[in-house]
């Protein structure tokens, strides 16, 4: 391994003069490193000519070793000491030039991987992009051109290697890469890897690497201008470069179209052969045996006799196979068939464990290691079952033979600036999904392909991934170049990701197929319309579908979300997945969800505000006087969104008494609304086999459909989700004078339990109580109790506004699900202000808070002011005189928590005199 410092190496005298002390420090550091690493091969240096002399000494030693033997593939990360500067214009001239711009002043330190917005922020040139309305003040950044540079110190031993390549794992986006004054690449797709052969351009000593990023929109417009169809179709130019569309703003996200080296970059050197890929194909997976084929793709530069070795196993078990092979020049595919008896299978969360099998492949020539690579996977069969049935065509994921009801949410990018997403954030959000009993996330198509870490976590947590390809809500160009570009992108990404057991579907795009009848900015001529549609079909059911079938044949492909795969639909024939926006975008009542005959709901949602601490992070006190202040509106990206929340609020609850109450009540409203949808979709199984609500997370602090805010704080919806996605759900439904109590089970075996139904007055008086033994049918939804109003209230006429029903299911004496049902619309329920007592005591590693109310208290929220805490549950319903314990963990002390403890229930958010909510 090369491990010498990747120090910025420049001999620029002006820079030396201006930052003398920094250089002396670097120089000394480099000196120490060199003396420690005389046998190393490559150096990136940051110093003056004197240092070069030392480098030469190093070179001599290195050369002696290099000439004696073949070497392992080696990588030098290019992740240190970058600089960036703003160009004097939009950067288009420098981008199109074959020579780099002349070195000029204005350089600032940069981070790679990173982006220009974060670099400007760290350099103190801009203030927090998320604060107040700063977004609008920072739009100049995307209009400018930017240049990044670093230097690479190279010694002859590197040049003695057969191949030396510059590798970029992600460049955002259009840019020109210059090495030693020569343009070596013009990447135009942030979702592809760029590998550039630079051996002939490198020389011993200091090599200059420069990257020019023009204004992204200008670059896109230049490509669009070359497409004769562009003018006629009126498609947006931003689709012409492959850049995450959310960067241009979305209905939950700000516009920060950034630029930069956003994924790792490195130099790679190798001799004779290099492993390009290891694919563990799962040919057939059963409980008794797993038949695998481990395909190793090796690129060789000439005929080479090698020994290929494969070590594999799960946990500590290690088995190995090896085979001598003669590689031919070019791509070579070697396959090791493997049969594993009684394999440990990977299951989605809730159905079993997630064991991971590890594979280590190494390749040697004459006893010298040339290359090695690790791969891992979980063994499972994944089928998207689409069969004709009485409702149309099914749409269900069958994993290891089990039809799984998909429970989850849609995932958007975790930050407007991807490099800010750290391991802690990935784990927190994905663990939160699992903790809320989700088993699937849909990675939405307007963002970017995620990092390895994201998918590793999904594998580990048993979260199935519905993986959109990164296309969203825009017509894509139909040019030949574009089609080739996206083909290479899909091949690269699917090859990169196909071993992940969590990925159970590749889906072409987000909502582009829905645009089928779109007519541009006016009436498009039929021929133009037809051409657009043909291009769409070629791309999403041709190019990308074929890439999926070739690269990842074991994972199903779906053309778009939503889609019926071009089947005709009717009221009685449904097929494919749906985005149900009747609620929110079309103003329907939440009960509308109950009428929907969908086979799989991949989006439905309702917005809320984040909690006060999150709001405080981007506002001043005057911004927090109403949800309609300019700053609050700047953090609402869906047009009239705040108005929509207000409208539904008054429909269901009333008028919150102040700003803080509005925030809280908006979360309860969202949670109650999505609960109606989620429960009704689950009750409909097997007709409906998936419920993914829009959306799990946020990319900045904002009013949005998310259930977890930008800072990872759970909104009410996330707590509700844990209940409505519970493996066994008791779900009462009152309609047409009849109360039906369903139990929905995701368990694979029947369970014996007890179902209890009580009708209670909000003040606490029990009107009716029944308990019965039930055998809960596995993988099913069934009504276990059905009563009419006459049965329920046989004792005489009662005031339904004063009553509620409560149901619970226990197994082995332990309550596993409980729920409430009301007999009149929310607003008519006679809730009174409850005197809720809260007693907090230390318990285990945290604290227990026992909540108790003499009367019904809905959506009781426990909080601690400015202190962040984790809650075992929250936004709970307190039944009259039935205490509930919430376990709290926090860094704060008991006294601090006590001092700030606050309890709020739904009725408290509204004016005391009004009890019509
Ligand atoms: C959808 C999504 C997103 C959008 C959301 C809310 O249909 O696919 O594009 O953010 O609705 O409008």
PDB file of C-alpha atoms in Angstrom, residues 700-836:
ATOM      1  CA  UNK A 700     -32.510  20.112   5.236  1.00  0.00           C
ATOM      2  CA  UNK A 701     -34.738  21.581   7.952  1.00  0.00           C
ATOM      3  CA  UNK A 702     -38.122  22.104   6.292  1.00  0.00           C
ATOM      4  CA  UNK A 703     -41.869  21.562   6.449  1.00  0.00           C
ATOM      5  CA  UNK A 704     -42.288  18.315   4.537  1.00  0.00           C
ATOM      6  CA  UNK A 705     -43.857  14.876   4.315  1.00  0.00           C
ATOM      7  CA  UNK A 706     -41.008  13.311   6.334  1.00  0.00           C
ATOM      8  CA  UNK A 707     -41.440  11.213   9.464  1.00  0.00           C
ATOM      9  CA  UNK A 708     -37.900  11.994  10.679  1.00  0.00           C
ATOM     10  CA  UNK A 709     -36.558  15.523  10.378  1.00  0.00           C
ATOM     11  CA  UNK A 710     -33.186  16.696   9.083  1.00  0.00           C
ATOM     12  CA  UNK A 711     -31.613  16.397  12.519  1.00  0.00           C
ATOM     13  CA  UNK A 712     -32.863  12.849  12.930  1.00  0.00           C
ATOM     14  CA  UNK A 713     -35.654  13.817  15.332  1.00  0.00           C
ATOM     15  CA  UNK A 714     -38.645  11.539  15.102  1.00  0.00           C
ATOM     16  CA  UNK A 715     -41.893  13.249  14.273  1.00  0.00           C
ATOM     17  CA  UNK A 716     -45.170  11.859  15.623  1.00  0.00           C
ATOM     18  CA  UNK A 717     -45.563   9.860  12.390  1.00  0.00           C
ATOM     19  CA  UNK A 718     -42.461   7.780  13.082  1.00  0.00           C
ATOM     20  CA  UNK A 719     -43.871   6.685  16.467  1.00  0.00           C
ATOM     21  CA  UNK A 720     -47.245   6.014  14.897  1.00  0.00           C
ATOM     22  CA  UNK A 721     -45.513   4.004  12.153  1.00  0.00           C
ATOM     23  CA  UNK A 722     -44.008   1.700  14.733  1.00  0.00           C
ATOM     24  CA  UNK A 723     -47.547   0.924  15.856  1.00  0.00           C
ATOM     25  CA  UNK A 724     -49.308   0.740  12.490  1.00  0.00           C
ATOM     26  CA  UNK A 725     -46.457  -1.368  11.028  1.00  0.00           C
ATOM     27  CA  UNK A 726     -46.316  -3.737  14.032  1.00  0.00           C
ATOM     28  CA  UNK A 727     -45.912  -7.389  12.958  1.00  0.00           C
ATOM     29  CA  UNK A 728     -49.391  -8.063  14.341  1.00  0.00           C
ATOM     30  CA  UNK A 729     -51.748  -5.125  14.032  1.00  0.00           C
ATOM     31  CA  UNK A 730     -55.185  -4.833  15.523  1.00  0.00           C
ATOM     32  CA  UNK A 731     -57.081  -2.376  13.390  1.00  0.00           C
ATOM     33  CA  UNK A 732     -60.678  -1.406  14.146  1.00  0.00           C
ATOM     34  CA  UNK A 733     -62.758   0.227  11.456  1.00  0.00           C
ATOM     35  CA  UNK A 734     -66.110   1.899  11.916  1.00  0.00           C
ATOM     36  CA  UNK A 735     -68.293   2.521   8.885  1.00  0.00           C
ATOM     37  CA  UNK A 736     -71.931   2.199   7.838  1.00  0.00           C
ATOM     38  CA  UNK A 737     -72.968   1.635  11.424  1.00  0.00           C
ATOM     39  CA  UNK A 738     -70.688  -1.372  11.842  1.00  0.00           C
ATOM     40  CA  UNK A 739     -67.497  -1.805  13.803  1.00  0.00           C
ATOM     41  CA  UNK A 740     -65.129  -4.370  12.292  1.00  0.00           C
ATOM     42  CA  UNK A 741     -62.036  -5.410  14.188  1.00  0.00           C
ATOM     43  CA  UNK A 742     -59.292  -6.716  11.942  1.00  0.00           C
ATOM     44  CA  UNK A 743     -56.114  -8.417  12.949  1.00  0.00           C
ATOM     45  CA  UNK A 744     -53.398  -8.250  10.322  1.00  0.00           C
ATOM     46  CA  UNK A 745     -50.477 -10.601  10.801  1.00  0.00           C
ATOM     47  CA  UNK A 746     -47.080 -10.704   9.138  1.00  0.00           C
ATOM     48  CA  UNK A 747     -46.160 -13.751  11.156  1.00  0.00           C
ATOM     49  CA  UNK A 748     -45.506 -16.930   9.217  1.00  0.00           C
ATOM     50  CA  UNK A 749     -47.173 -19.192  11.787  1.00  0.00           C
ATOM     51  CA  UNK A 750     -50.577 -18.985  13.487  1.00  0.00           C
ATOM     52  CA  UNK A 751     -50.649 -17.482  16.967  1.00  0.00           C
ATOM     53  CA  UNK A 752     -53.148 -17.969  19.751  1.00  0.00           C
ATOM     54  CA  UNK A 753     -54.104 -14.783  21.512  1.00  0.00           C
ATOM     55  CA  UNK A 754     -56.833 -12.767  23.144  1.00  0.00           C
ATOM     56  CA  UNK A 755     -58.739  -9.941  21.567  1.00  0.00           C
ATOM     57  CA  UNK A 756     -60.328  -7.393  23.887  1.00  0.00           C
ATOM     58  CA  UNK A 757     -62.799  -4.697  22.863  1.00  0.00           C
ATOM     59  CA  UNK A 758     -63.990  -1.969  25.190  1.00  0.00           C
ATOM     60  CA  UNK A 759     -66.295   0.956  24.647  1.00  0.00           C
ATOM     61  CA  UNK A 760     -65.462   3.765  27.041  1.00  0.00           C
ATOM     62  CA  UNK A 761     -66.658   7.274  27.703  1.00  0.00           C
ATOM     63  CA  UNK A 762     -63.924   9.883  27.278  1.00  0.00           C
ATOM     64  CA  UNK A 763     -64.331  10.579  31.000  1.00  0.00           C
ATOM     65  CA  UNK A 764     -63.470   6.966  31.827  1.00  0.00           C
ATOM     66  CA  UNK A 765     -66.735   5.080  32.349  1.00  0.00           C
ATOM     67  CA  UNK A 766     -66.652   1.648  30.706  1.00  0.00           C
ATOM     68  CA  UNK A 767     -69.810   1.035  28.668  1.00  0.00           C
ATOM     69  CA  UNK A 768     -68.984  -2.371  27.272  1.00  0.00           C
ATOM     70  CA  UNK A 769     -66.177  -4.916  27.401  1.00  0.00           C
ATOM     71  CA  UNK A 770     -65.686  -8.213  25.583  1.00  0.00           C
ATOM     72  CA  UNK A 771     -62.730 -10.555  25.385  1.00  0.00           C
ATOM     73  CA  UNK A 772     -62.354 -13.574  23.152  1.00  0.00           C
ATOM     74  CA  UNK A 773     -59.702 -16.126  22.295  1.00  0.00           C
ATOM     75  CA  UNK A 774     -58.506 -15.915  18.721  1.00  0.00           C
ATOM     76  CA  UNK A 775     -56.139 -17.870  16.530  1.00  0.00           C
ATOM     77  CA  UNK A 776     -54.400 -15.259  14.451  1.00  0.00           C
ATOM     78  CA  UNK A 777     -54.035 -16.442  10.900  1.00  0.00           C
ATOM     79  CA  UNK A 778     -50.485 -16.034   9.546  1.00  0.00           C
ATOM     80  CA  UNK A 779     -49.699 -13.743   6.594  1.00  0.00           C
ATOM     81  CA  UNK A 780     -53.290 -12.598   6.511  1.00  0.00           C
ATOM     82  CA  UNK A 781     -55.786  -9.892   7.322  1.00  0.00           C
ATOM     83  CA  UNK A 782     -59.082 -11.015   8.803  1.00  0.00           C
ATOM     84  CA  UNK A 783     -62.037  -9.623  10.685  1.00  0.00           C
ATOM     85  CA  UNK A 784     -62.168 -11.240  14.131  1.00  0.00           C
ATOM     86  CA  UNK A 785     -65.053  -9.234  15.562  1.00  0.00           C
ATOM     87  CA  UNK A 786     -67.921  -7.411  13.913  1.00  0.00           C
ATOM     88  CA  UNK A 787     -70.651  -5.518  15.724  1.00  0.00           C
ATOM     89  CA  UNK A 788     -73.359  -3.156  14.629  1.00  0.00           C
ATOM     90  CA  UNK A 789     -74.304   0.040  16.444  1.00  0.00           C
ATOM     91  CA  UNK A 790     -77.310  -1.810  17.841  1.00  0.00           C
ATOM     92  CA  UNK A 791     -75.073  -4.564  19.250  1.00  0.00           C
ATOM     93  CA  UNK A 792     -72.612  -2.025  20.601  1.00  0.00           C
ATOM     94  CA  UNK A 793     -74.975   0.270  22.334  1.00  0.00           C
ATOM     95  CA  UNK A 794     -77.795  -2.083  23.277  1.00  0.00           C
ATOM     96  CA  UNK A 795     -78.128  -0.419  26.682  1.00  0.00           C
ATOM     97  CA  UNK A 796     -79.811   2.596  25.076  1.00  0.00           C
ATOM     98  CA  UNK A 797     -79.040   5.692  23.020  1.00  0.00           C
ATOM     99  CA  UNK A 798     -75.633   7.129  23.804  1.00  0.00           C
ATOM    100  CA  UNK A 799     -73.821  10.275  22.826  1.00  0.00           C
ATOM    101  CA  UNK A 800     -71.305   9.034  20.247  1.00  0.00           C
ATOM    102  CA  UNK A 801     -69.269  12.243  20.555  1.00  0.00           C
ATOM    103  CA  UNK A 802     -68.450  11.194  24.086  1.00  0.00           C
ATOM    104  CA  UNK A 803     -67.347   7.649  23.353  1.00  0.00           C
ATOM    105  CA  UNK A 804     -64.444   5.793  21.935  1.00  0.00           C
ATOM    106  CA  UNK A 805     -63.576   2.169  21.424  1.00  0.00           C
ATOM    107  CA  UNK A 806     -60.293   0.566  22.370  1.00  0.00           C
ATOM    108  CA  UNK A 807     -59.050  -2.793  21.159  1.00  0.00           C
ATOM    109  CA  UNK A 808     -55.997  -4.777  22.061  1.00  0.00           C
ATOM    110  CA  UNK A 809     -54.474  -8.132  21.259  1.00  0.00           C
ATOM    111  CA  UNK A 810     -52.380 -10.130  23.690  1.00  0.00           C
ATOM    112  CA  UNK A 811     -50.301 -13.204  23.085  1.00  0.00           C
ATOM    113  CA  UNK A 812     -49.046 -15.164  26.066  1.00  0.00           C
ATOM    114  CA  UNK A 813     -50.424 -12.462  28.338  1.00  0.00           C
ATOM    115  CA  UNK A 814     -48.416  -9.713  26.644  1.00  0.00           C
ATOM    116  CA  UNK A 815     -50.130  -6.953  24.713  1.00  0.00           C
ATOM    117  CA  UNK A 816     -48.711  -6.842  21.172  1.00  0.00           C
ATOM    118  CA  UNK A 817     -50.983  -4.273  19.560  1.00  0.00           C
ATOM    119  CA  UNK A 818     -53.658  -1.836  20.652  1.00  0.00           C
ATOM    120  CA  UNK A 819     -55.691   0.790  18.901  1.00  0.00           C
ATOM    121  CA  UNK A 820     -58.497   3.328  19.252  1.00  0.00           C
ATOM    122  CA  UNK A 821     -61.601   3.897  17.225  1.00  0.00           C
ATOM    123  CA  UNK A 822     -64.008   6.833  17.249  1.00  0.00           C
ATOM    124  CA  UNK A 823     -67.612   6.892  16.130  1.00  0.00           C
ATOM    125  CA  UNK A 824     -67.750  10.508  14.955  1.00  0.00           C
ATOM    126  CA  UNK A 825     -65.276  12.677  13.016  1.00  0.00           C
ATOM    127  CA  UNK A 826     -62.294  13.882  15.050  1.00  0.00           C
ATOM    128  CA  UNK A 827     -63.550  17.408  15.410  1.00  0.00           C
ATOM    129  CA  UNK A 828     -66.764  16.307  17.094  1.00  0.00           C
ATOM    130  CA  UNK A 829     -65.127  14.214  19.800  1.00  0.00           C
ATOM    131  CA  UNK A 830     -65.608  15.824  23.185  1.00  0.00           C
ATOM    132  CA  UNK A 831     -62.093  15.871  24.532  1.00  0.00           C
ATOM    133  CA  UNK A 832     -61.464  17.825  27.706  1.00  0.00           C
ATOM    134  CA  UNK A 833     -58.263  19.206  29.097  1.00  0.00           C
ATOM    135  CA  UNK A 834     -56.583  16.383  31.014  1.00  0.00           C
ATOM    136  CA  UNK A 835     -54.505  16.746  34.171  1.00  0.00           C
ATOM    137  CA  UNK A 836     -51.733  14.398  33.121  1.00  0.00           C
TER     138      UNK A 836
END
